[in-house]
Each structure stands twice: as C-alpha cells, then as structure tokens.
Amino acid sequence: MAAPETSTCGAGPALLFPSSSSSSSSARVEAVVVFTICDSFVRRPDQAERVIGTLLGSVLPDGTVHVRNAYVVPHSESADQVALDIEYHHNMYASHQKVNPKEVLVGWFSTGFGVSGGSTLIHEFYSREVQSPIHLTVDTGFTMGEASIKAYVSSNLSLGDRHLAAQFQEIPLDLKMLDAEKVGFEMLKSTMVEKLPNDLEGMESSMQNLYALIDEIYKYVDDVVEARVAPDNKIGRFIADTVSSMPKLSPASFDRLFNDKIQVTTCSCADKWLSWFLPRLTIGHISLLLQDNLALVYLSSITRTQIAVAEKLNTAAQVL
C-alpha cells in the first residue's frame, strides 16, 4: 500500500494583527463545529499536542463566511516542520461533497492559543485549495482562563519582491447556538475536568442549577409582591401559564415515580436538596433540567403538557 500523500514544509514567520474596523470580513460558526473540534481534541493521539482540520460551509452574499461543518485531518509536526495527510483531506472532502454539495471548503481550524509559524504553512496549503480561507482557533488549553474561540484571515507581507511573513488579522466571530447548545458551551468554555460526571453527579449538578432557577423566580415574585420591583405583565403571564398547566402530583407520587426511574444512591448533599424539592417539583420541572443522558429516560414517558411547562418556566427565567 502506498504511503499517504503529505505536504511537508519548514516553519515560517507569522505576524498577528488586531482586528480592523475597516475590514468587512466576518465569520459565523455553528455550535456543532465547536463541539466537533473539542471532541477531536479529546480523542487525539497521545503524542499530538493539537488537532488540525478542515472547515466546511459557504460564503454569504455580504462576504460573511458561514461555517457549518468540520473534520479532522491527520498531521504530524516538529519544531520546524508540518506534514498534512493531503490524500485523507481530499477523500474526506469528496465524501462530504457527495452528501452535501452546498458545503464547500472555507478554511481550516486548529486547537491552541493564537497562531504560530506552523499555522503559516498550513494556511498556505489551504490557500491553494480555496481563495481567502479563514483560520479558526479554539484554545482548549484554557490559556486565558477559558476556551476562547477566534477567527483570522491572512495576507502576505512583502518588501518589494521579497516575501517577509504571513500577516494574520482577527475578524469578527459570531457563534450561532440554540438555548440548549449555549448551556453546553458555557460549561465547555469555563470548565476543565479530568473525567465526565456519572449519572448521579450530573443529576446532582442539574438539580443544584434548577434550585437556583426556581429560587430566582421565587425572589422575583416576592419582590413584586413587596413592591420592590415593578411588575411585568409578560413575566406574570409566563408564570401563571406555567402554574396552571402543571399536573397535580403529590410528593409521594413523585417520590415513587422518581425512584422507579433512577436508582438514587446516598451523596453528601442528597438530603438537603431532596427535602426541599420533593414537595415542590413536578415532572415538568425535571424535563427542564435533564438535558443530558438522563433525558432519554424521561422523554419517553412525559406528555406534551409537561414539556410545555418546562419551556414556559425556562422562558420566564430568561426574561428575568
């Protein structure tokens, strides 16, 4: 079997410039792209310090690059060289084109903080594949305390006929996310963990978040009753609709249903939150918080009304 085709070059200089207000270029990135990059970084080979890959999407009429998909390209790099598996890249791109021909090559991504000399070489390769590619970076090392995401464009800096360096300029970046995706992204960008939580740990964290959400709504209602805050009819209708659509479920019935679905073991704070929540919670509340694997258990048995309750409660909290 023939060895895969690679592109190998020595590292060159890269200059990083702040974004310019006169630049009309911008990028719009779907949440699935960020999650794909983070997942590929977790699954990278042990010897790899970062992952590199291709960005797919389209260019909008106003010049905005809309990134909707991504895939990893195997590579190897040393102090002064970078090698990309070009054959793998071309095969993957051809496969994506068969499935969705509207998603074309628009740039490339890498994990890490900012750009480097190696970034110049890779960007040069993608510049031969597509005109004016963008470079997306995801700081999975939490260099500045969180996983920052930035987009760049590049141009050559020359003196006469002599090429001096590649000039990278940051461009505006817009992350497109649904409400559920925002929850996951907020956890990703500010949290570094050694392992994923198990079901009970995830349940405990979700219940604590729900506790804070309900407590915030209670506080708002109390403030309105005591005339400390001006009433908002829109919020009031959300809360009233939520309360009126709640199914009547006694604490004993909820306790029995809850334990039938999940085997709750003892934990340090179980008694504290169970004693407060069991008299108050309904399945509708649970459907709001269980957006992880536990949702698969509940979504098979709850009704449309109970889902609507969760949506209304969440909307009311967002308005607050």
mmCIF file of C-alpha atoms in Angstrom:
data_model
loop_
_atom_site.group_PDB
_atom_site.id
_atom_site.type_symbol
_atom_site.label_atom_id
_atom_site.label_comp_id
_atom_site.label_asym_id
_atom_site.label_seq_id
_atom_site.Cartn_x
_atom_site.Cartn_y
_atom_site.Cartn_z
ATOM 1 C CA MET A 1 0.000 0.000 0.000
ATOM 2 C CA ALA A 2 1.375 3.401 -0.963
ATOM 3 C CA ALA A 3 2.152 5.879 1.767
ATOM 4 C CA PRO A 4 -0.372 8.708 2.123
ATOM 5 C CA GLU A 5 0.446 11.901 0.312
ATOM 6 C CA THR A 6 1.675 14.606 2.658
ATOM 7 C CA SER A 7 2.654 18.224 2.466
ATOM 8 C CA THR A 8 5.811 18.988 4.452
ATOM 9 C CA CYS A 9 7.396 22.393 4.866
ATOM 10 C CA GLY A 10 9.652 24.256 7.220
ATOM 11 C CA ALA A 11 8.081 26.753 9.582
ATOM 12 C CA GLY A 12 7.992 30.411 8.624
ATOM 13 C CA PRO A 13 7.208 33.631 10.459
ATOM 14 C CA ALA A 14 3.664 34.684 11.274
ATOM 15 C CA LEU A 15 2.561 38.143 12.339
ATOM 16 C CA LEU A 16 -0.647 38.672 14.298
ATOM 17 C CA PHE A 17 -2.538 41.951 13.973
ATOM 18 C CA PRO A 18 -5.649 43.079 15.866
ATOM 19 C CA SER A 19 -8.959 43.226 14.044
ATOM 20 C CA SER A 20 -9.542 46.253 11.876
ATOM 21 C CA SER A 21 -12.803 48.165 11.856
ATOM 22 C CA SER A 22 -12.397 48.739 8.145
ATOM 23 C CA SER A 23 -12.437 45.022 7.368
ATOM 24 C CA SER A 24 -15.743 43.700 6.056
ATOM 25 C CA SER A 25 -14.806 40.043 6.595
ATOM 26 C CA SER A 26 -16.520 38.111 9.375
ATOM 27 C CA ALA A 27 -17.275 34.528 10.334
ATOM 28 C CA ARG A 28 -20.411 32.795 11.577
ATOM 29 C CA VAL A 29 -19.826 29.427 13.228
ATOM 30 C CA GLU A 30 -22.390 26.759 14.129
ATOM 31 C CA ALA A 31 -22.166 25.144 17.560
ATOM 32 C CA VAL A 32 -21.638 21.676 16.070
ATOM 33 C CA VAL A 33 -18.309 22.874 14.652
ATOM 34 C CA VAL A 34 -17.015 23.875 18.091
ATOM 35 C CA PHE A 35 -18.205 20.616 19.640
ATOM 36 C CA THR A 36 -16.579 18.613 16.824
ATOM 37 C CA ILE A 37 -13.253 20.361 17.405
ATOM 38 C CA CYS A 38 -13.396 19.797 21.165
ATOM 39 C CA ASP A 39 -14.304 16.136 20.671
ATOM 40 C CA SER A 40 -11.448 15.601 18.227
ATOM 41 C CA PHE A 41 -9.018 17.195 20.686
ATOM 42 C CA VAL A 42 -10.082 14.793 23.440
ATOM 43 C CA ARG A 43 -9.645 11.827 21.056
ATOM 44 C CA ARG A 44 -6.307 12.960 19.596
ATOM 45 C CA PRO A 45 -3.261 10.630 19.639
ATOM 46 C CA ASP A 46 -1.198 10.771 22.817
ATOM 47 C CA GLN A 47 1.805 12.278 21.057
ATOM 48 C CA ALA A 48 -0.199 15.063 19.371
ATOM 49 C CA GLU A 49 -0.248 18.471 21.035
ATOM 50 C CA ARG A 50 -3.062 19.837 18.874
ATOM 51 C CA VAL A 51 -5.539 18.827 16.200
ATOM 52 C CA ILE A 52 -5.934 20.362 12.757
ATOM 53 C CA GLY A 53 -8.791 20.051 10.318
ATOM 54 C CA THR A 54 -10.899 21.446 7.511
ATOM 55 C CA LEU A 55 -13.849 23.835 7.813
ATOM 56 C CA LEU A 56 -16.864 23.460 5.526
ATOM 57 C CA GLY A 57 -19.646 25.914 4.854
ATOM 58 C CA SER A 58 -20.475 28.723 2.474
ATOM 59 C CA VAL A 59 -19.777 32.379 1.798
ATOM 60 C CA LEU A 60 -22.834 34.604 2.180
ATOM 61 C CA PRO A 61 -23.575 37.485 -0.232
ATOM 62 C CA ASP A 62 -22.291 40.043 2.301
ATOM 63 C CA GLY A 63 -18.927 38.273 2.499
ATOM 64 C CA THR A 64 -19.584 36.516 5.809
ATOM 65 C CA VAL A 65 -18.121 33.015 5.982
ATOM 66 C CA HIS A 66 -20.742 30.636 7.415
ATOM 67 C CA VAL A 67 -19.008 27.578 8.912
ATOM 68 C CA ARG A 68 -21.399 24.632 9.323
ATOM 69 C CA ASN A 69 -19.204 21.539 9.486
ATOM 70 C CA ALA A 70 -15.662 20.339 10.117
ATOM 71 C CA TYR A 71 -13.483 17.254 10.039
ATOM 72 C CA VAL A 72 -10.016 16.437 11.369
ATOM 73 C CA VAL A 73 -7.032 15.970 9.051
ATOM 74 C CA PRO A 74 -4.192 13.765 10.365
ATOM 75 C CA HIS A 75 -0.907 15.601 10.661
ATOM 76 C CA SER A 76 2.486 15.492 12.285
ATOM 77 C CA GLU A 77 4.716 18.361 13.236
ATOM 78 C CA SER A 78 8.091 19.018 14.783
ATOM 79 C CA ALA A 79 9.865 22.186 15.812
ATOM 80 C CA ASP A 80 10.295 23.411 12.238
ATOM 81 C CA GLN A 81 8.150 21.157 10.041
ATOM 82 C CA VAL A 82 4.479 20.350 9.490
ATOM 83 C CA ALA A 83 3.136 17.405 7.468
ATOM 84 C CA LEU A 84 -0.535 17.090 6.445
ATOM 85 C CA ASP A 85 -2.177 13.950 5.080
ATOM 86 C CA ILE A 86 -3.415 15.538 1.857
ATOM 87 C CA GLU A 87 -4.877 12.314 0.464
ATOM 88 C CA TYR A 88 -7.051 11.885 3.562
ATOM 89 C CA HIS A 89 -8.177 15.510 3.308
ATOM 90 C CA HIS A 90 -9.173 15.135 -0.340
ATOM 91 C CA ASN A 91 -11.014 11.846 0.284
ATOM 92 C CA MET A 92 -12.967 13.306 3.203
ATOM 93 C CA TYR A 93 -13.851 16.419 1.241
ATOM 94 C CA ALA A 94 -15.052 14.345 -1.704
ATOM 95 C CA SER A 95 -17.238 12.273 0.639
ATOM 96 C CA HIS A 96 -18.777 15.389 2.185
ATOM 97 C CA GLN A 97 -19.464 16.814 -1.259
ATOM 98 C CA LYS A 98 -21.461 13.707 -2.197
ATOM 99 C CA VAL A 99 -23.643 14.105 0.893
ATOM 100 C CA ASN A 100 -23.986 17.887 0.893
ATOM 101 C CA PRO A 101 -22.523 19.639 -2.161
ATOM 102 C CA LYS A 102 -23.553 23.040 -0.783
ATOM 103 C CA GLU A 103 -20.948 22.763 1.977
ATOM 104 C CA VAL A 104 -17.676 23.802 0.368
ATOM 105 C CA LEU A 105 -14.210 24.285 1.787
ATOM 106 C CA VAL A 106 -13.958 27.662 3.552
ATOM 107 C CA GLY A 107 -10.869 27.303 5.749
ATOM 108 C CA TRP A 108 -9.237 25.286 8.493
ATOM 109 C CA PHE A 109 -9.100 25.023 12.263
ATOM 110 C CA SER A 110 -6.581 24.190 14.940
ATOM 111 C CA THR A 111 -6.599 23.908 18.697
ATOM 112 C CA GLY A 112 -4.263 26.072 20.713
ATOM 113 C CA PHE A 113 -3.818 29.715 21.603
ATOM 114 C CA GLY A 114 -3.337 32.074 18.667
ATOM 115 C CA VAL A 115 -1.239 31.462 15.556
ATOM 116 C CA SER A 116 2.315 30.231 15.082
ATOM 117 C CA GLY A 117 4.885 29.648 12.376
ATOM 118 C CA GLY A 118 3.320 26.276 11.667
ATOM 119 C CA SER A 119 -0.020 27.997 11.136
ATOM 120 C CA THR A 120 1.532 29.934 8.266
ATOM 121 C CA LEU A 121 2.450 26.739 6.429
ATOM 122 C CA ILE A 122 -0.941 25.121 6.868
ATOM 123 C CA HIS A 123 -2.733 28.296 5.836
ATOM 124 C CA GLU A 124 -0.586 28.413 2.716
ATOM 125 C CA PHE A 125 -1.766 24.907 1.799
ATOM 126 C CA TYR A 126 -5.441 25.805 2.279
ATOM 127 C CA SER A 127 -4.911 28.993 0.268
ATOM 128 C CA ARG A 128 -4.112 26.741 -2.681
ATOM 129 C CA GLU A 129 -7.335 24.801 -2.065
ATOM 130 C CA VAL A 130 -9.691 27.786 -1.740
ATOM 131 C CA GLN A 131 -9.457 31.536 -2.141
ATOM 132 C CA SER A 132 -9.156 33.537 1.114
ATOM 133 C CA PRO A 133 -9.605 30.729 3.666
ATOM 134 C CA ILE A 134 -10.298 31.586 7.290
ATOM 135 C CA HIS A 135 -8.377 30.159 10.227
ATOM 136 C CA LEU A 136 -10.379 29.210 13.330
ATOM 137 C CA THR A 137 -8.585 28.634 16.648
ATOM 138 C CA VAL A 138 -10.048 27.029 19.778
ATOM 139 C CA ASP A 139 -7.991 27.445 22.942
ATOM 140 C CA THR A 140 -8.535 24.036 24.542
ATOM 141 C CA GLY A 141 -5.668 24.734 26.949
ATOM 142 C CA PHE A 142 -7.600 27.487 28.770
ATOM 143 C CA THR A 143 -4.628 29.852 28.415
ATOM 144 C CA MET A 144 -6.680 32.891 29.452
ATOM 145 C CA GLY A 145 -8.854 31.011 31.924
ATOM 146 C CA GLU A 146 -11.446 29.886 29.386
ATOM 147 C CA ALA A 147 -11.673 28.270 25.965
ATOM 148 C CA SER A 148 -11.554 31.302 23.676
ATOM 149 C CA ILE A 149 -12.533 30.969 20.010
ATOM 150 C CA LYS A 150 -11.130 33.300 17.362
ATOM 151 C CA ALA A 151 -11.146 33.584 13.575
ATOM 152 C CA TYR A 152 -8.424 35.003 11.349
ATOM 153 C CA VAL A 153 -7.716 35.838 7.734
ATOM 154 C CA SER A 154 -4.229 36.066 6.287
ATOM 155 C CA SER A 155 -2.385 38.120 3.726
ATOM 156 C CA ASN A 156 1.235 38.170 2.607
ATOM 157 C CA LEU A 157 3.553 40.852 3.950
ATOM 158 C CA SER A 158 6.189 41.653 1.337
ATOM 159 C CA LEU A 159 9.014 44.090 0.770
ATOM 160 C CA GLY A 160 9.324 44.595 -2.949
ATOM 161 C CA ASP A 161 9.500 41.129 -4.484
ATOM 162 C CA ARG A 162 10.592 39.562 -1.217
ATOM 163 C CA HIS A 163 8.035 37.702 0.896
ATOM 164 C CA LEU A 164 8.657 38.508 4.566
ATOM 165 C CA ALA A 165 5.854 36.870 6.536
ATOM 166 C CA ALA A 166 2.186 35.982 6.696
ATOM 167 C CA GLN A 167 0.002 38.618 8.318
ATOM 168 C CA PHE A 168 -2.895 37.176 10.326
ATOM 169 C CA GLN A 169 -5.708 39.548 11.207
ATOM 170 C CA GLU A 170 -8.518 38.669 13.595
ATOM 171 C CA ILE A 171 -12.034 39.092 12.208
ATOM 172 C CA PRO A 172 -15.428 39.331 13.979
ATOM 173 C CA LEU A 173 -16.825 35.959 15.001
ATOM 174 C CA ASP A 174 -20.482 35.098 15.648
ATOM 175 C CA LEU A 175 -21.311 31.794 17.348
ATOM 176 C CA LYS A 176 -24.783 30.513 16.406
ATOM 177 C CA MET A 177 -26.265 28.442 19.214
ATOM 178 C CA LEU A 178 -29.628 27.235 20.420
ATOM 179 C CA ASP A 179 -30.502 27.631 24.090
ATOM 180 C CA ALA A 180 -29.611 24.010 24.836
ATOM 181 C CA GLU A 181 -26.297 24.375 22.993
ATOM 182 C CA LYS A 182 -25.458 27.513 24.963
ATOM 183 C CA VAL A 183 -25.693 25.531 28.190
ATOM 184 C CA GLY A 184 -23.149 23.012 26.940
ATOM 185 C CA PHE A 185 -20.857 25.681 25.528
ATOM 186 C CA GLU A 186 -20.840 27.705 28.751
ATOM 187 C CA MET A 187 -19.696 24.588 30.586
ATOM 188 C CA LEU A 188 -17.062 23.791 27.967
ATOM 189 C CA LYS A 189 -15.523 27.241 27.785
ATOM 190 C CA SER A 190 -15.082 27.706 31.535
ATOM 191 C CA THR A 191 -14.563 24.183 32.877
ATOM 192 C CA MET A 192 -11.687 21.748 32.616
ATOM 193 C CA VAL A 193 -12.375 18.322 34.124
ATOM 194 C CA GLU A 194 -10.406 15.097 34.264
ATOM 195 C CA LYS A 195 -13.459 12.952 33.508
ATOM 196 C CA LEU A 196 -17.116 13.256 32.624
ATOM 197 C CA PRO A 197 -19.540 13.119 35.561
ATOM 198 C CA ASN A 198 -21.509 9.946 36.100
ATOM 199 C CA ASP A 199 -25.320 9.904 36.132
ATOM 200 C CA LEU A 200 -25.618 10.749 39.814
ATOM 201 C CA GLU A 201 -23.045 13.553 39.675
ATOM 202 C CA GLY A 202 -24.737 15.011 36.611
ATOM 203 C CA MET A 203 -28.102 14.755 38.323
ATOM 204 C CA GLU A 204 -26.753 16.494 41.419
ATOM 205 C CA SER A 205 -25.316 19.365 39.385
ATOM 206 C CA SER A 206 -28.519 19.740 37.360
ATOM 207 C CA MET A 207 -30.662 19.788 40.486
ATOM 208 C CA GLN A 208 -28.478 22.489 42.003
ATOM 209 C CA ASN A 209 -28.857 24.575 38.845
ATOM 210 C CA LEU A 210 -32.618 24.069 38.913
ATOM 211 C CA TYR A 211 -32.682 25.071 42.578
ATOM 212 C CA ALA A 212 -31.035 28.386 41.654
ATOM 213 C CA LEU A 213 -33.506 28.890 38.783
ATOM 214 C CA ILE A 214 -36.585 28.317 40.938
ATOM 215 C CA ASP A 215 -35.137 30.426 43.737
ATOM 216 C CA GLU A 216 -34.644 33.302 41.287
ATOM 217 C CA ILE A 217 -38.290 33.118 40.218
ATOM 218 C CA TYR A 218 -39.460 32.982 43.838
ATOM 219 C CA LYS A 219 -37.354 36.041 44.624
ATOM 220 C CA TYR A 220 -38.827 37.953 41.693
ATOM 221 C CA VAL A 221 -42.386 37.154 42.784
ATOM 222 C CA ASP A 222 -41.624 38.212 46.362
ATOM 223 C CA ASP A 223 -40.066 41.471 45.144
ATOM 224 C CA VAL A 224 -43.160 42.245 43.081
ATOM 225 C CA VAL A 225 -45.496 41.468 45.991
ATOM 226 C CA GLU A 226 -43.468 43.698 48.318
ATOM 227 C CA ALA A 227 -43.384 46.473 45.655
ATOM 228 C CA ARG A 228 -39.593 46.366 45.449
ATOM 229 C CA VAL A 229 -39.760 45.661 41.705
ATOM 230 C CA ALA A 230 -42.217 46.963 39.142
ATOM 231 C CA PRO A 231 -44.466 44.136 37.896
ATOM 232 C CA ASP A 232 -44.042 42.885 34.351
ATOM 233 C CA ASN A 233 -47.224 41.521 32.792
ATOM 234 C CA LYS A 234 -45.294 39.366 30.340
ATOM 235 C CA ILE A 235 -43.386 37.578 33.099
ATOM 236 C CA GLY A 236 -46.557 37.254 35.142
ATOM 237 C CA ARG A 237 -48.367 35.538 32.283
ATOM 238 C CA PHE A 238 -45.490 33.113 31.810
ATOM 239 C CA ILE A 239 -45.547 32.165 35.480
ATOM 240 C CA ALA A 240 -49.354 31.936 35.587
ATOM 241 C CA ASP A 241 -49.487 29.735 32.489
ATOM 242 C CA THR A 242 -46.785 27.509 33.941
ATOM 243 C CA VAL A 243 -48.558 27.071 37.272
ATOM 244 C CA SER A 244 -51.961 26.450 35.673
ATOM 245 C CA SER A 245 -50.629 23.783 33.314
ATOM 246 C CA MET A 246 -48.748 21.822 35.967
ATOM 247 C CA PRO A 247 -50.094 18.301 36.506
ATOM 248 C CA LYS A 248 -51.310 17.565 40.004
ATOM 249 C CA LEU A 249 -48.750 15.246 41.509
ATOM 250 C CA SER A 250 -48.419 14.591 45.229
ATOM 251 C CA PRO A 251 -44.955 14.399 46.817
ATOM 252 C CA ALA A 252 -45.483 10.692 47.488
ATOM 253 C CA SER A 253 -46.415 10.003 43.853
ATOM 254 C CA PHE A 254 -43.445 11.956 42.578
ATOM 255 C CA ASP A 255 -41.128 10.187 45.010
ATOM 256 C CA ARG A 256 -42.364 6.806 43.798
ATOM 257 C CA LEU A 257 -42.070 7.740 40.103
ATOM 258 C CA PHE A 258 -38.647 9.280 40.590
ATOM 259 C CA ASN A 259 -37.216 6.234 42.325
ATOM 260 C CA ASP A 260 -38.735 3.867 39.748
ATOM 261 C CA LYS A 261 -36.712 5.570 37.008
ATOM 262 C CA ILE A 262 -33.420 6.320 38.724
ATOM 263 C CA GLN A 263 -31.633 4.408 41.462
ATOM 264 C CA VAL A 264 -30.651 7.248 43.761
ATOM 265 C CA THR A 265 -27.677 6.485 45.968
ATOM 266 C CA THR A 266 -26.537 8.401 49.004
ATOM 267 C CA CYS A 267 -24.473 11.530 48.414
ATOM 268 C CA SER A 268 -23.297 14.345 50.635
ATOM 269 C CA CYS A 269 -25.981 16.838 49.692
ATOM 270 C CA ALA A 270 -28.837 14.469 48.789
ATOM 271 C CA ASP A 271 -30.850 15.026 51.968
ATOM 272 C CA LYS A 272 -30.561 18.788 51.651
ATOM 273 C CA TRP A 273 -31.975 19.198 48.149
ATOM 274 C CA LEU A 274 -34.394 16.262 48.228
ATOM 275 C CA SER A 275 -36.113 17.589 51.360
ATOM 276 C CA TRP A 276 -36.659 20.941 49.643
ATOM 277 C CA PHE A 277 -37.501 19.750 46.131
ATOM 278 C CA LEU A 278 -39.750 16.723 46.571
ATOM 279 C CA PRO A 279 -42.778 18.708 47.843
ATOM 280 C CA ARG A 280 -42.429 21.234 45.020
ATOM 281 C CA LEU A 281 -41.106 19.573 41.886
ATOM 282 C CA THR A 282 -43.156 18.060 39.085
ATOM 283 C CA ILE A 283 -42.145 16.045 36.062
ATOM 284 C CA GLY A 284 -42.338 19.281 34.102
ATOM 285 C CA HIS A 285 -39.520 20.739 36.162
ATOM 286 C CA ILE A 286 -37.447 17.613 35.716
ATOM 287 C CA SER A 287 -37.870 17.783 31.942
ATOM 288 C CA LEU A 288 -36.347 21.254 32.048
ATOM 289 C CA LEU A 289 -33.135 20.254 33.752
ATOM 290 C CA LEU A 290 -32.462 16.781 32.384
ATOM 291 C CA GLN A 291 -30.796 17.774 29.113
ATOM 292 C CA ASP A 292 -28.084 15.161 29.457
ATOM 293 C CA ASN A 293 -28.300 11.387 29.187
ATOM 294 C CA LEU A 294 -30.999 11.197 31.856
ATOM 295 C CA ALA A 295 -33.373 12.957 29.466
ATOM 296 C CA LEU A 296 -33.576 9.759 27.412
ATOM 297 C CA VAL A 297 -35.304 8.078 30.345
ATOM 298 C CA TYR A 298 -37.835 10.827 30.997
ATOM 299 C CA LEU A 299 -38.646 11.966 27.463
ATOM 300 C CA SER A 300 -40.140 8.561 26.720
ATOM 301 C CA SER A 301 -42.790 8.934 29.419
ATOM 302 C CA ILE A 302 -43.673 12.623 29.799
ATOM 303 C CA THR A 303 -46.510 14.328 27.940
ATOM 304 C CA ARG A 304 -46.719 17.378 25.699
ATOM 305 C CA THR A 305 -48.190 19.392 28.536
ATOM 306 C CA GLN A 306 -45.310 18.600 30.821
ATOM 307 C CA ILE A 307 -42.791 19.621 28.161
ATOM 308 C CA ALA A 308 -44.647 22.901 27.673
ATOM 309 C CA VAL A 309 -44.390 23.571 31.404
ATOM 310 C CA ALA A 310 -40.620 23.294 31.269
ATOM 311 C CA GLU A 311 -40.385 25.571 28.246
ATOM 312 C CA LYS A 312 -42.540 28.237 29.867
ATOM 313 C CA LEU A 313 -40.548 28.138 33.097
ATOM 314 C CA ASN A 314 -37.281 28.420 31.215
ATOM 315 C CA THR A 315 -38.596 31.333 29.128
ATOM 316 C CA ALA A 316 -39.783 33.166 32.220
ATOM 317 C CA ALA A 317 -36.364 32.788 33.830
ATOM 318 C CA GLN A 318 -34.661 34.132 30.717
ATOM 319 C CA VAL A 319 -36.892 37.195 30.729
ATOM 320 C CA LEU A 320 -35.815 37.856 34.305
#
